Coordinates of C-alpha atoms and ligand atoms in Angstrom, one line a residue:
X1 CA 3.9 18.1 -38.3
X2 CA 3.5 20.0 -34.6
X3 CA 4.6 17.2 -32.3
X4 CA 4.7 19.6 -29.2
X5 CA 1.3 20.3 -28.7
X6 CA 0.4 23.7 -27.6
X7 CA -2.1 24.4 -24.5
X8 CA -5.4 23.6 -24.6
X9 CA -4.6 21.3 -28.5
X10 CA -5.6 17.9 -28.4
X11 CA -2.8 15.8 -26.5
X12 CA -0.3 13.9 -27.9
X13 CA 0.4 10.0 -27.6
X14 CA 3.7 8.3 -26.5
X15 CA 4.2 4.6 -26.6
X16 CA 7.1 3.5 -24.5
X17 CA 8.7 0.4 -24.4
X18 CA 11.6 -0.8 -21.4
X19 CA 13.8 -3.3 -21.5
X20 CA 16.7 -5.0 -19.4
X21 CA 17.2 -4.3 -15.6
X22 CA 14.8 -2.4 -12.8
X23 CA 16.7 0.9 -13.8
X24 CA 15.2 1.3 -17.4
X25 CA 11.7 0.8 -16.3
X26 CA 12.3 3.5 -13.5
X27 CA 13.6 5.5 -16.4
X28 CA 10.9 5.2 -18.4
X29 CA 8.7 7.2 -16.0
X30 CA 11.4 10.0 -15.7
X31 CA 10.6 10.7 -19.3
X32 CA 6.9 10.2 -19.2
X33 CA 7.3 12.9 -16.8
X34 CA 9.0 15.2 -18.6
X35 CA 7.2 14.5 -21.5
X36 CA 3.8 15.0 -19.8
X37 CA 4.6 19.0 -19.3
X38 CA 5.0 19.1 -22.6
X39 CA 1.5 17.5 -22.8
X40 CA 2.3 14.0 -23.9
X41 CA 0.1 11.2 -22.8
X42 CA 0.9 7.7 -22.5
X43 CA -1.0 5.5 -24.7
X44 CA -0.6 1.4 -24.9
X45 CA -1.8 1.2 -28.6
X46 CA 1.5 1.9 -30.9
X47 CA -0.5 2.1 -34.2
X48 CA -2.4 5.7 -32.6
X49 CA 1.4 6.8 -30.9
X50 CA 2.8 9.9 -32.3
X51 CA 5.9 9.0 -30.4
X52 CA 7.3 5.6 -29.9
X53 CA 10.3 4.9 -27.5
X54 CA 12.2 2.2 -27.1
X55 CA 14.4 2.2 -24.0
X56 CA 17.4 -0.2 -24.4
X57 CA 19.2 -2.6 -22.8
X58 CA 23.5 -3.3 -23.8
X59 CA 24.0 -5.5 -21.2
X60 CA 24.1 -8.7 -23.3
X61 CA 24.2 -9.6 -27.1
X62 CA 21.1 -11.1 -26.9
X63 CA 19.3 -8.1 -25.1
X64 CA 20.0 -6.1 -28.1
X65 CA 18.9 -8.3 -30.7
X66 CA 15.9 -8.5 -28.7
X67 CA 16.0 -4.4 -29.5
X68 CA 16.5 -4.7 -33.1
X69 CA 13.6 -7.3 -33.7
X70 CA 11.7 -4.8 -31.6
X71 CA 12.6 -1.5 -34.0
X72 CA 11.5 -4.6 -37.0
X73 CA 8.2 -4.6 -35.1
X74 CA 8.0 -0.6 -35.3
X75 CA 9.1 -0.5 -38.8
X76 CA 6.1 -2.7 -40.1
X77 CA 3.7 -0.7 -37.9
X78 CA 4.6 2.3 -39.6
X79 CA 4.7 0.6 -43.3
X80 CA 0.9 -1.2 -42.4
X81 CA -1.3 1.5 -40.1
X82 CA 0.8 4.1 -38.9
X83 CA 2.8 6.6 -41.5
X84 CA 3.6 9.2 -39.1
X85 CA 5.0 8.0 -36.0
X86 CA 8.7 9.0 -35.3
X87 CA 10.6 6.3 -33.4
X88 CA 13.6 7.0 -30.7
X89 CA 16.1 4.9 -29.0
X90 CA 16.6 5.5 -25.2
X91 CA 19.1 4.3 -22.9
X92 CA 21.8 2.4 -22.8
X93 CA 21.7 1.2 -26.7
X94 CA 21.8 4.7 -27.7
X95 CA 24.8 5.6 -25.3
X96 CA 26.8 2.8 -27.2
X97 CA 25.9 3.6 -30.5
X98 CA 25.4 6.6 -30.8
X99 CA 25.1 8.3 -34.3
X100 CA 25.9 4.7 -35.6
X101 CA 22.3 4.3 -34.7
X102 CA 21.0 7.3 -37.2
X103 CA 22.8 5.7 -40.0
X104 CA 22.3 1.7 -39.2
X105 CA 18.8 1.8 -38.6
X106 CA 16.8 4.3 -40.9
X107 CA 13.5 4.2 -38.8
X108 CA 15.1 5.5 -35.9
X109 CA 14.2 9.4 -35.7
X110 CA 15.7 10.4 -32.1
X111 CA 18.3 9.0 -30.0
X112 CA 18.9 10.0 -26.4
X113 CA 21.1 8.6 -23.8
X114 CA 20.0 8.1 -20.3
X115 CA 21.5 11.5 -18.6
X116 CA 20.1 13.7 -21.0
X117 CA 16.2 13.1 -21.0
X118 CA 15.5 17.0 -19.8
X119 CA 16.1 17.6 -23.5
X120 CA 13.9 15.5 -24.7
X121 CA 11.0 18.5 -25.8
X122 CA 14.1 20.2 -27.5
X123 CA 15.1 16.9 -29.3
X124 CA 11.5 17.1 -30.2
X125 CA 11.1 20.0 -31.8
X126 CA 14.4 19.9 -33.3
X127 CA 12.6 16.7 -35.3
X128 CA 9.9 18.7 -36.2
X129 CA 12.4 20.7 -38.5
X130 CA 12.7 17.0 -40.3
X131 CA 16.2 16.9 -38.6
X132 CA 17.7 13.5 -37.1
X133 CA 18.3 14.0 -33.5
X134 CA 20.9 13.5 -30.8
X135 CA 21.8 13.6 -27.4
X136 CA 24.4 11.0 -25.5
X137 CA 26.2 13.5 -23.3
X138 CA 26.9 11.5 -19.9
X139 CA 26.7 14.1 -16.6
X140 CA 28.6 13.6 -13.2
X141 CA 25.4 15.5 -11.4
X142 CA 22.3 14.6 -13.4
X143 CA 20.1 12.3 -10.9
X144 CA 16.6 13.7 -12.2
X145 CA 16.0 14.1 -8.1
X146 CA 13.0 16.7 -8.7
X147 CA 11.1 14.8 -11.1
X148 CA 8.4 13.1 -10.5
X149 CA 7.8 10.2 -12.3
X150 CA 5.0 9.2 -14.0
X151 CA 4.0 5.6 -12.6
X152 CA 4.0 3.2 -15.7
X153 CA 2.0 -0.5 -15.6
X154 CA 1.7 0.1 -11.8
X155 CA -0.4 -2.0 -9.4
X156 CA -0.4 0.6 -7.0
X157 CA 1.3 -1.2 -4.9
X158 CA 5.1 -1.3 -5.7
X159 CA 7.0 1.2 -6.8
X160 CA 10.9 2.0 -7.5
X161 CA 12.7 4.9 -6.1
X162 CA 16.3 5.5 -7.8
X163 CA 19.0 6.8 -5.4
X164 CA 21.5 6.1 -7.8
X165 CA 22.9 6.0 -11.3
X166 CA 25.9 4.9 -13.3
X167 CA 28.7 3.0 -11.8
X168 CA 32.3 3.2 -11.0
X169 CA 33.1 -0.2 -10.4
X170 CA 34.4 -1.5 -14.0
X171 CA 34.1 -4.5 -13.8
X172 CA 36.0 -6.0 -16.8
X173 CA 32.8 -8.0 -18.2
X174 CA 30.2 -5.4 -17.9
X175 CA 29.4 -2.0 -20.2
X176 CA 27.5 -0.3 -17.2
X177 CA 29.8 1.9 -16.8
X178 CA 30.1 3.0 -20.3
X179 CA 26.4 3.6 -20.9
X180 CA 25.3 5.3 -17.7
X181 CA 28.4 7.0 -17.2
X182 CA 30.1 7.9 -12.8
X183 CA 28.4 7.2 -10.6
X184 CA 26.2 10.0 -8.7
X185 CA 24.1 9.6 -5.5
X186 CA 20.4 11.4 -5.3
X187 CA 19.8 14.4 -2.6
X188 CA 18.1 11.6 0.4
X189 CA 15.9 14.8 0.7
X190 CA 14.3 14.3 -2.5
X191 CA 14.1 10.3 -2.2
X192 CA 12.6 10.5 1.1
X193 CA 9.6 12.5 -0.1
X194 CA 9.2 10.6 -3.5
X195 CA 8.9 7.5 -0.9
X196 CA 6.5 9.5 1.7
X197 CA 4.5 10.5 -1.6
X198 CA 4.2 7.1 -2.7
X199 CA 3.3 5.8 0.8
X200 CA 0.7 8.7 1.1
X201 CA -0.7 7.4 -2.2
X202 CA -0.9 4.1 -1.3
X203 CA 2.2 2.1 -2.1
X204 CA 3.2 -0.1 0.1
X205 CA 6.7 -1.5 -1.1
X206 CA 9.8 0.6 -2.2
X207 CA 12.4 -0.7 -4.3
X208 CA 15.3 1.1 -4.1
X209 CA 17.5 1.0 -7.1
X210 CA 20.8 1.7 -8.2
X211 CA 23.5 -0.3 -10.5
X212 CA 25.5 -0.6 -6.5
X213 CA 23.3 0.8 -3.6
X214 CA 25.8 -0.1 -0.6
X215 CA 28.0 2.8 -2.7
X216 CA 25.1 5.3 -2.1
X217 CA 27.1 8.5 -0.3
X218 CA 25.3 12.0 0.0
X219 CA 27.4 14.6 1.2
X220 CA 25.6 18.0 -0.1
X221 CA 26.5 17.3 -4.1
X222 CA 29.6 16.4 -5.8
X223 CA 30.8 13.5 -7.5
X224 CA 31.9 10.5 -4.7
X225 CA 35.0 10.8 -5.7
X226 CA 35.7 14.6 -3.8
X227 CA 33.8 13.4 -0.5
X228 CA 37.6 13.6 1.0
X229 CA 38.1 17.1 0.2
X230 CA 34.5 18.1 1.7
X231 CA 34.2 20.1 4.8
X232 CA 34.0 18.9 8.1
X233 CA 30.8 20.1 8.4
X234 CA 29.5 18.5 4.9
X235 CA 31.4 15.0 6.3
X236 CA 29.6 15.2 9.3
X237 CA 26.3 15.6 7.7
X238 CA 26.6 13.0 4.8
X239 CA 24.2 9.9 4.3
X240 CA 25.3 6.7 3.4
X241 CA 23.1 3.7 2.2
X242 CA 23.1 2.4 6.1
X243 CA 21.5 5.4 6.7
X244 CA 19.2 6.1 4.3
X245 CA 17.7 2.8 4.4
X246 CA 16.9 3.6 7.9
X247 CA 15.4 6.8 7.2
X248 CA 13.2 5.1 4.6
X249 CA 12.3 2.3 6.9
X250 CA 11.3 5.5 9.1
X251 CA 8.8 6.9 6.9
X252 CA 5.4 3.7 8.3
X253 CA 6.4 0.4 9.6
X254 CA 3.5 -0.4 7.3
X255 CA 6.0 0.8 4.0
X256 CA 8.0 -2.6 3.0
X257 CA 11.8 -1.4 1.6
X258 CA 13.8 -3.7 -0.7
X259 CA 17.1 -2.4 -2.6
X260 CA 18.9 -4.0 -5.6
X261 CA 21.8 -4.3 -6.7
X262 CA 24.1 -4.5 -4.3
X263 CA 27.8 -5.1 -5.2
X264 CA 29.3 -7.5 -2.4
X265 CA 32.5 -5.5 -2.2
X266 CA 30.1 -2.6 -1.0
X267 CA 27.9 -4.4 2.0
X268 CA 28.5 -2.7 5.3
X269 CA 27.7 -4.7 8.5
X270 CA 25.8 -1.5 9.1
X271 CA 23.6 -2.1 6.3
X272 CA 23.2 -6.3 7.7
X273 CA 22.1 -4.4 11.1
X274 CA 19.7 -2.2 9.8
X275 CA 17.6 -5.2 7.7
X276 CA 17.7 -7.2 11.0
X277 CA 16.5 -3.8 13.2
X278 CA 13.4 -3.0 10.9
X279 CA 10.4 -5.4 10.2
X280 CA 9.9 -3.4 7.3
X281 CA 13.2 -3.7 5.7
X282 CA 12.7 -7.0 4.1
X283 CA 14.7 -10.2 4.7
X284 CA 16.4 -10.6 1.3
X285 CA 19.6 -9.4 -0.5
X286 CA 20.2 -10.0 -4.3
X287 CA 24.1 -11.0 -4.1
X288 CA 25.4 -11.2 -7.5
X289 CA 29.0 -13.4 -6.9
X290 CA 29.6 -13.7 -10.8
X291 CA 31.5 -16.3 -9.6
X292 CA 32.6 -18.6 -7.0
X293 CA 36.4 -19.3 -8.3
X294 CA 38.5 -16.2 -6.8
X295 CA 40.8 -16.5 -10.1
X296 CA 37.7 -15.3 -12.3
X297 CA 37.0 -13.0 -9.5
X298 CA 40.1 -11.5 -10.2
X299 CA 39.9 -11.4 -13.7
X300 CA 36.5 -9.7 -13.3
X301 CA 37.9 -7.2 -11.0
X302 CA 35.1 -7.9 -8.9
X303 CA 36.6 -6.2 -5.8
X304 CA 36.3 -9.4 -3.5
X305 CA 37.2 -13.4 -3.6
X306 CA 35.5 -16.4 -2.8
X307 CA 36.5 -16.0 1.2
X308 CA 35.7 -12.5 1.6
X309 CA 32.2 -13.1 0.3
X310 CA 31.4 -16.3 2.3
X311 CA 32.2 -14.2 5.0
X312 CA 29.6 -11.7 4.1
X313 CA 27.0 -14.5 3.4
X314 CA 28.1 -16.1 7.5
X315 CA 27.6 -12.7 8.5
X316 CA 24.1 -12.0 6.9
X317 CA 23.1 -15.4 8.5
X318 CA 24.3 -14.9 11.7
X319 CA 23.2 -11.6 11.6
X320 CA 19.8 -12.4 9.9
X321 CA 18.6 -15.9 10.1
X322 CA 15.8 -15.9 8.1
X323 CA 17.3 -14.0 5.4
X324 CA 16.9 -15.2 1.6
X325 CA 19.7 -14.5 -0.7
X326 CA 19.8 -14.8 -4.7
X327 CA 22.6 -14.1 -7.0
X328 CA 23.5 -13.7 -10.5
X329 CA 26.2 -16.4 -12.2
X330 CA 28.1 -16.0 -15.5
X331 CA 28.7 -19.1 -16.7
X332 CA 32.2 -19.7 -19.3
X333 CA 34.1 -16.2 -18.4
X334 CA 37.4 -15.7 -20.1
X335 CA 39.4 -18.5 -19.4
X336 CA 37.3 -20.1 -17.0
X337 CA 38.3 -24.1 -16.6
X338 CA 36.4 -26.5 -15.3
X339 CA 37.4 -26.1 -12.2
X340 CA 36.7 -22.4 -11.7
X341 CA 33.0 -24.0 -12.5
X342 CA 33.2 -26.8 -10.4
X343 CA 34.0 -23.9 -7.7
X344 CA 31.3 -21.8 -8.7
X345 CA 28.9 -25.4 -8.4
X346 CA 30.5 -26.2 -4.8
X347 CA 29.7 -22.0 -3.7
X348 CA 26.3 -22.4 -4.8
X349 CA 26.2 -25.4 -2.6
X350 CA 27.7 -23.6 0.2
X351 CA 24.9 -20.4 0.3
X352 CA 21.6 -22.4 -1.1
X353 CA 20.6 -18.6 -3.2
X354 CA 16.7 -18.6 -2.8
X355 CA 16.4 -17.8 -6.0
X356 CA 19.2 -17.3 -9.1
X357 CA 19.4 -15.3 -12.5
X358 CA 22.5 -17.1 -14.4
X359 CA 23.8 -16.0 -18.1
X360 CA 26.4 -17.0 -20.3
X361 CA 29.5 -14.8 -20.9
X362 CA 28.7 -12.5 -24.0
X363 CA 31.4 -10.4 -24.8
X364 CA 30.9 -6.2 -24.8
X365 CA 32.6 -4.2 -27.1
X366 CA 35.1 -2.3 -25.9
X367 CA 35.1 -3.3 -22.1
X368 CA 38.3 -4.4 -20.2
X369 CA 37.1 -7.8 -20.8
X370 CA 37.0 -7.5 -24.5
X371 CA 40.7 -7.4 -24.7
X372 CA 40.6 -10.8 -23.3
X373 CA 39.9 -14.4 -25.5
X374 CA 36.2 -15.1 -25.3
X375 CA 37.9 -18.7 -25.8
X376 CA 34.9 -21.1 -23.7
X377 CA 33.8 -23.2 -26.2
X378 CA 29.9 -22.6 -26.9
X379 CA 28.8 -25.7 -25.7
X380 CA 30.9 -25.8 -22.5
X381 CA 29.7 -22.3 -21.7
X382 CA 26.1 -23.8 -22.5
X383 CA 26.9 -27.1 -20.3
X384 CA 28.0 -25.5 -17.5
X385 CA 25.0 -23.1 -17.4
X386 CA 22.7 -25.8 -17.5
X387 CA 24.8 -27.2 -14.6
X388 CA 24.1 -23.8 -12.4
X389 CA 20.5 -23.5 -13.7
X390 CA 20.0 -27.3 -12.5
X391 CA 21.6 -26.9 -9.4
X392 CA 19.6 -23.6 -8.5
X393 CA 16.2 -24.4 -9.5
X394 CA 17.3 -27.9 -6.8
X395 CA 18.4 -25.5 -4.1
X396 CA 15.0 -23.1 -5.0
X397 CA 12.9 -26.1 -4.6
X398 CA 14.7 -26.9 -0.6
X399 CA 14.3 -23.2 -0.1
X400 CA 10.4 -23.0 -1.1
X401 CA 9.3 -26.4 0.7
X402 CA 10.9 -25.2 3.7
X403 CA 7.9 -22.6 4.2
X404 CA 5.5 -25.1 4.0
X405 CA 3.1 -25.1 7.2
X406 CA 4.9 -22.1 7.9
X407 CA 2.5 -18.8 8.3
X408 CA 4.0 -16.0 6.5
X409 CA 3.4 -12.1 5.8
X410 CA 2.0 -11.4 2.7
X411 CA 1.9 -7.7 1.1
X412 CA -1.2 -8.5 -1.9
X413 CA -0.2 -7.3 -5.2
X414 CA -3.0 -8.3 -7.8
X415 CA -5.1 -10.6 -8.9
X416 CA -3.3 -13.8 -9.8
X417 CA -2.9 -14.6 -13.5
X418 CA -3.7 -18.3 -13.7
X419 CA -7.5 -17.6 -11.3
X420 CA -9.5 -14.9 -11.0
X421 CA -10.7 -15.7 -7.6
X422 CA -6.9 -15.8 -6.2
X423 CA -4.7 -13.1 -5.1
X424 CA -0.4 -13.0 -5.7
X425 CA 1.8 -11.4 -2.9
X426 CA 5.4 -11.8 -1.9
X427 CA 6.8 -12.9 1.6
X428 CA 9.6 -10.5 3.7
X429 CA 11.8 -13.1 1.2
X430 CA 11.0 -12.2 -2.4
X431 CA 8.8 -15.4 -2.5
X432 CA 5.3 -15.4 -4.7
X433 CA 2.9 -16.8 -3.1
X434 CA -0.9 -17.5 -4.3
X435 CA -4.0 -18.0 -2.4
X436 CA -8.2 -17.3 -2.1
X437 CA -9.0 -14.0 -2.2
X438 CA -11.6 -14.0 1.2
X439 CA -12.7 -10.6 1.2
X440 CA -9.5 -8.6 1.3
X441 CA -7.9 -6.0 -0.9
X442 CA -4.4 -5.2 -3.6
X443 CA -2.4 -3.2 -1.0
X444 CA -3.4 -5.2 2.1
X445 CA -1.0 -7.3 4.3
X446 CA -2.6 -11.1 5.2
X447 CA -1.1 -13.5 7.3
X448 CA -0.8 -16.6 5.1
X449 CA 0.0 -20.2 5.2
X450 CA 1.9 -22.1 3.0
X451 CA 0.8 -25.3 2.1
X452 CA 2.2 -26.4 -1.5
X453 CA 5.1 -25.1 -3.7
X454 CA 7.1 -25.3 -6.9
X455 CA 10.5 -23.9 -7.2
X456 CA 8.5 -20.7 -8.4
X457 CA 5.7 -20.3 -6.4
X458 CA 3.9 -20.7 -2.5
X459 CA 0.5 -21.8 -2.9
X460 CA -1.4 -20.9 0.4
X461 CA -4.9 -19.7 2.9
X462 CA -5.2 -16.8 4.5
X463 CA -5.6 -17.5 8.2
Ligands
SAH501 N1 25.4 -3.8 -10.6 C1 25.1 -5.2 -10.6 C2 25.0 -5.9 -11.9 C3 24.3 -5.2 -13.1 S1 24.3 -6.1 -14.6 C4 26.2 -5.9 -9.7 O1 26.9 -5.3 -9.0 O2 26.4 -7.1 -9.9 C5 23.2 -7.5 -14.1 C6 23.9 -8.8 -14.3 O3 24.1 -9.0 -15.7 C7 25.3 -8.9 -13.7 O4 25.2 -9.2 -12.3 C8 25.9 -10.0 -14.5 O5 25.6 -11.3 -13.9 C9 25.2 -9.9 -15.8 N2 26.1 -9.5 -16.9 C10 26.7 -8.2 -16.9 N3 27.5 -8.2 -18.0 C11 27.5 -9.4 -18.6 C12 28.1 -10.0 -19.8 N4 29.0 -9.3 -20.5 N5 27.8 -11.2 -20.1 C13 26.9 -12.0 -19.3 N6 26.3 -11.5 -18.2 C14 26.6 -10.2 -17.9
F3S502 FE1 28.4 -3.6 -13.9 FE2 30.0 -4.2 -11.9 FE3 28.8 -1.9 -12.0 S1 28.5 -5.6 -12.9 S2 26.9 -2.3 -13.1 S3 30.4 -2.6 -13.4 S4 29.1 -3.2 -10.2

């Protein structure tokens, strides 16, 4: 079987499938791109794909069962209507399991770890020689900064830049830094044209990404680690994420820029300045606190406690009034007593997040936190998250019907999925809203106002 087509022979098909956070998705186009040199198409109908990969998620239990039912799926695909397909695992499933992969699950042809997608096509045709293949190596300098990826599912509208990958943080709960190995920073040169490129196309919103933007430092190459024993000259020159927001902001007032994730030990007041300075950096930080009690904080090696970020949150308030705010909450860490919760419950009370994603603990082999006694009781750990998911959606509700009569920028996505006649768009604040379509277009700004709301969703006119 020739999987690597040769010019001018009929293309190839590749199915891909992402899973987990913003990164993997973005990742997922990095090796559509590659893969398209080698004249691979992208095709949403598995049963004609010659190559089907998953990319995987580690971050929870339940995201990799959610994996395996998936590689199921593939399996009977293969068994019913499609004999020839050849399956790979991508990301950061494949960086934990490595070869364990190849021998657990049969099916699986290729598995590749998210530094080393430039050897995909070699992977390839290594495969073609019936071989099992494999490629986890981590890198200290791969950032995939010249390729330009392929935009998958796109409205046309949106789009996410990476500036960065892996993470140093450790945090004790999370296998992050295990799968996507030190964390690296992207030349600003090369993110500033992807952005200008996008812009020119069309796009209107940037997403930057990275596992902890406000850690973004560009000194002329090098792992973060050296930017002490740079030059002068390269210290003097280097770009932090202050900065580079700024220059991304730079490119059109008419180009909206949100980042995720930022780690609160990270935020500069720098950063806090530039969102109020530009229009077009929206108003709205995704905070994850993990936490509100600073004992868990600790224990998490989180890198801040429950005063230092309050501070922050006083000082993105003061500093940006209208700013919205969400968070992610683990609910039933290691030792976490009902007080640590109640503390968590009276933090959430304190900020008001706009807008919330809350898990359970699930323990990661091998992690800091592993070494640890998972020892929450199920059902507390599933008590107490109903507890934060109650409060949120309460504090999501306040936050929504706040906007009511309120007119509000609106960047227009796509068609709505519930009417055909209405648009969806987000506010500067991460909030959907829905309206009537009038005569405008996906890509356009409208000045909207809100009249109804759920805890999910604006409902407005265009005025
Ligand atoms: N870089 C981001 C987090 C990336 S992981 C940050 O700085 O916070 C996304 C979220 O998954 C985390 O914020 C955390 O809330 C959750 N998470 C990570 N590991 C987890 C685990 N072992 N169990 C439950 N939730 C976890
Ligand atoms: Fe994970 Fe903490 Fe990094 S949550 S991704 S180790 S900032």
């Amino acid at each position: 079987m020739h999987l690597l087509p040769n010019k001018g022979q009929i293309k190839r098909k590749l199915y891909i499938e992402s899973y987990g956070c913003q990164m993997n998705f973005s990742d997922s186009e990095i090796v559509a791109s590659i893969l398209s040199k080698e004249g691979y198409i992208t095709t949403k109908d598995i049963t004609s794909a010659d190559l089907v990969f998953v990319n995987t998620c580690s971050i929870r239990e339940k995201a990799e069962q959610t994996v395996r039912k998936r590689l199921e799926f593939y399996n009977s695909i293969k068994k019913s209507s499609n004999p020839r397909m050849l399956v790979g695992v991508l990301g950061c499933m494949a960086e934990r399991l490595k070869e364990k992969f190849l021998e657990e699950e049969k099916l699986v042809n290729i598995v590749v770890g998210p530094d080393a997608y430039r050897d995909l096509p070699n992977i390839i045709k290594e495969v073609e020689d019936q071989k099992k293949s494999i490629n986890v190596l981590l890198s200290l300098e791969e950032t995939y900064a010249d390729i330009n990826p392929i935009r998958l599912n796109t409205n046309g509208v949106t789009a996410f830049v990476s500036i960065t990958r892996g993470c140093d943080n450790m945090c004790t709960f999370c296998v992050v830094p295990y799968t996507r190995g030190r964390e690296r920073s992207r030349d600003p040169e090369s993110i500033i044209k992807e952005c200008t490129g996008l812009f020119n196309s069309g796009y209107r919103e940037i997403t930057l990404l990275g596992q902890n933007v406000d850690s973004y430092l560009w000194y002329g190459g090098g792992p973060k680690k050296n930017f002490k024993k740079a030059s002068i000259e390269a210290r003097k020159k280097s770009v932090n994420f202050a900065d580079l927001l700024e220059k991304v902001a730079q490119i059109s007032s008419e180009l909206r820029v949100r980042f995720s994730t930022s780690n609160p030990q990270d935020m500069t007041i720098d950063v806090i300045k530039k969102i109020a300075k530009y229009e077009n950096i929206c108003n709205y930080i995704h905070l994850p606190v993990q936490s509100g009690s600073t004992r868990i904080l600790k224990l998490m090696r989180r890198g801040y406690d429950r005063k230092r970020y309050i501070q922050l949150i006083d000082n993105i308030k003061k500093l940006i009034p209208d700013c919205a705010i969400s968070m992610d909450i683990i609910a039933g860490f290691c030792s976490e007593t009902e007080k640590d919760h109640k503390d968590t419950l009276s933090l959430m009370d304190y900020v008001k997040y706009d807008f919330g994603y809350m898990f359970k603990y699930s323990e990661r082999p091998n992690t800091p936190a592993a070494r640890m006694e998972d020892d929450v009781d199920e059902t507390i750990k599933q008590r107490r998250l109903v507890e934060i998911i109650e409060k949120q959606t309460k504090h999501s509700l306040i936050n929504m019907k706040d906007k009511i009569g309120k007119t509000l920028k609106v960047l227009i996505e796509g068609i709505s999925k519930k009417s055909n006649d209405e648009f969806y768009g987000r506010t500067t604040h991460n909030a959907t809203v829905v309206f009537k379509k009038n005569n405008y277009n996906i890509g356009e700004y409208v000045m909207v106002k809100i009249i109804d709301c759920t805890s999910a969703t604006l409902k407005g006119k265009i005025v």
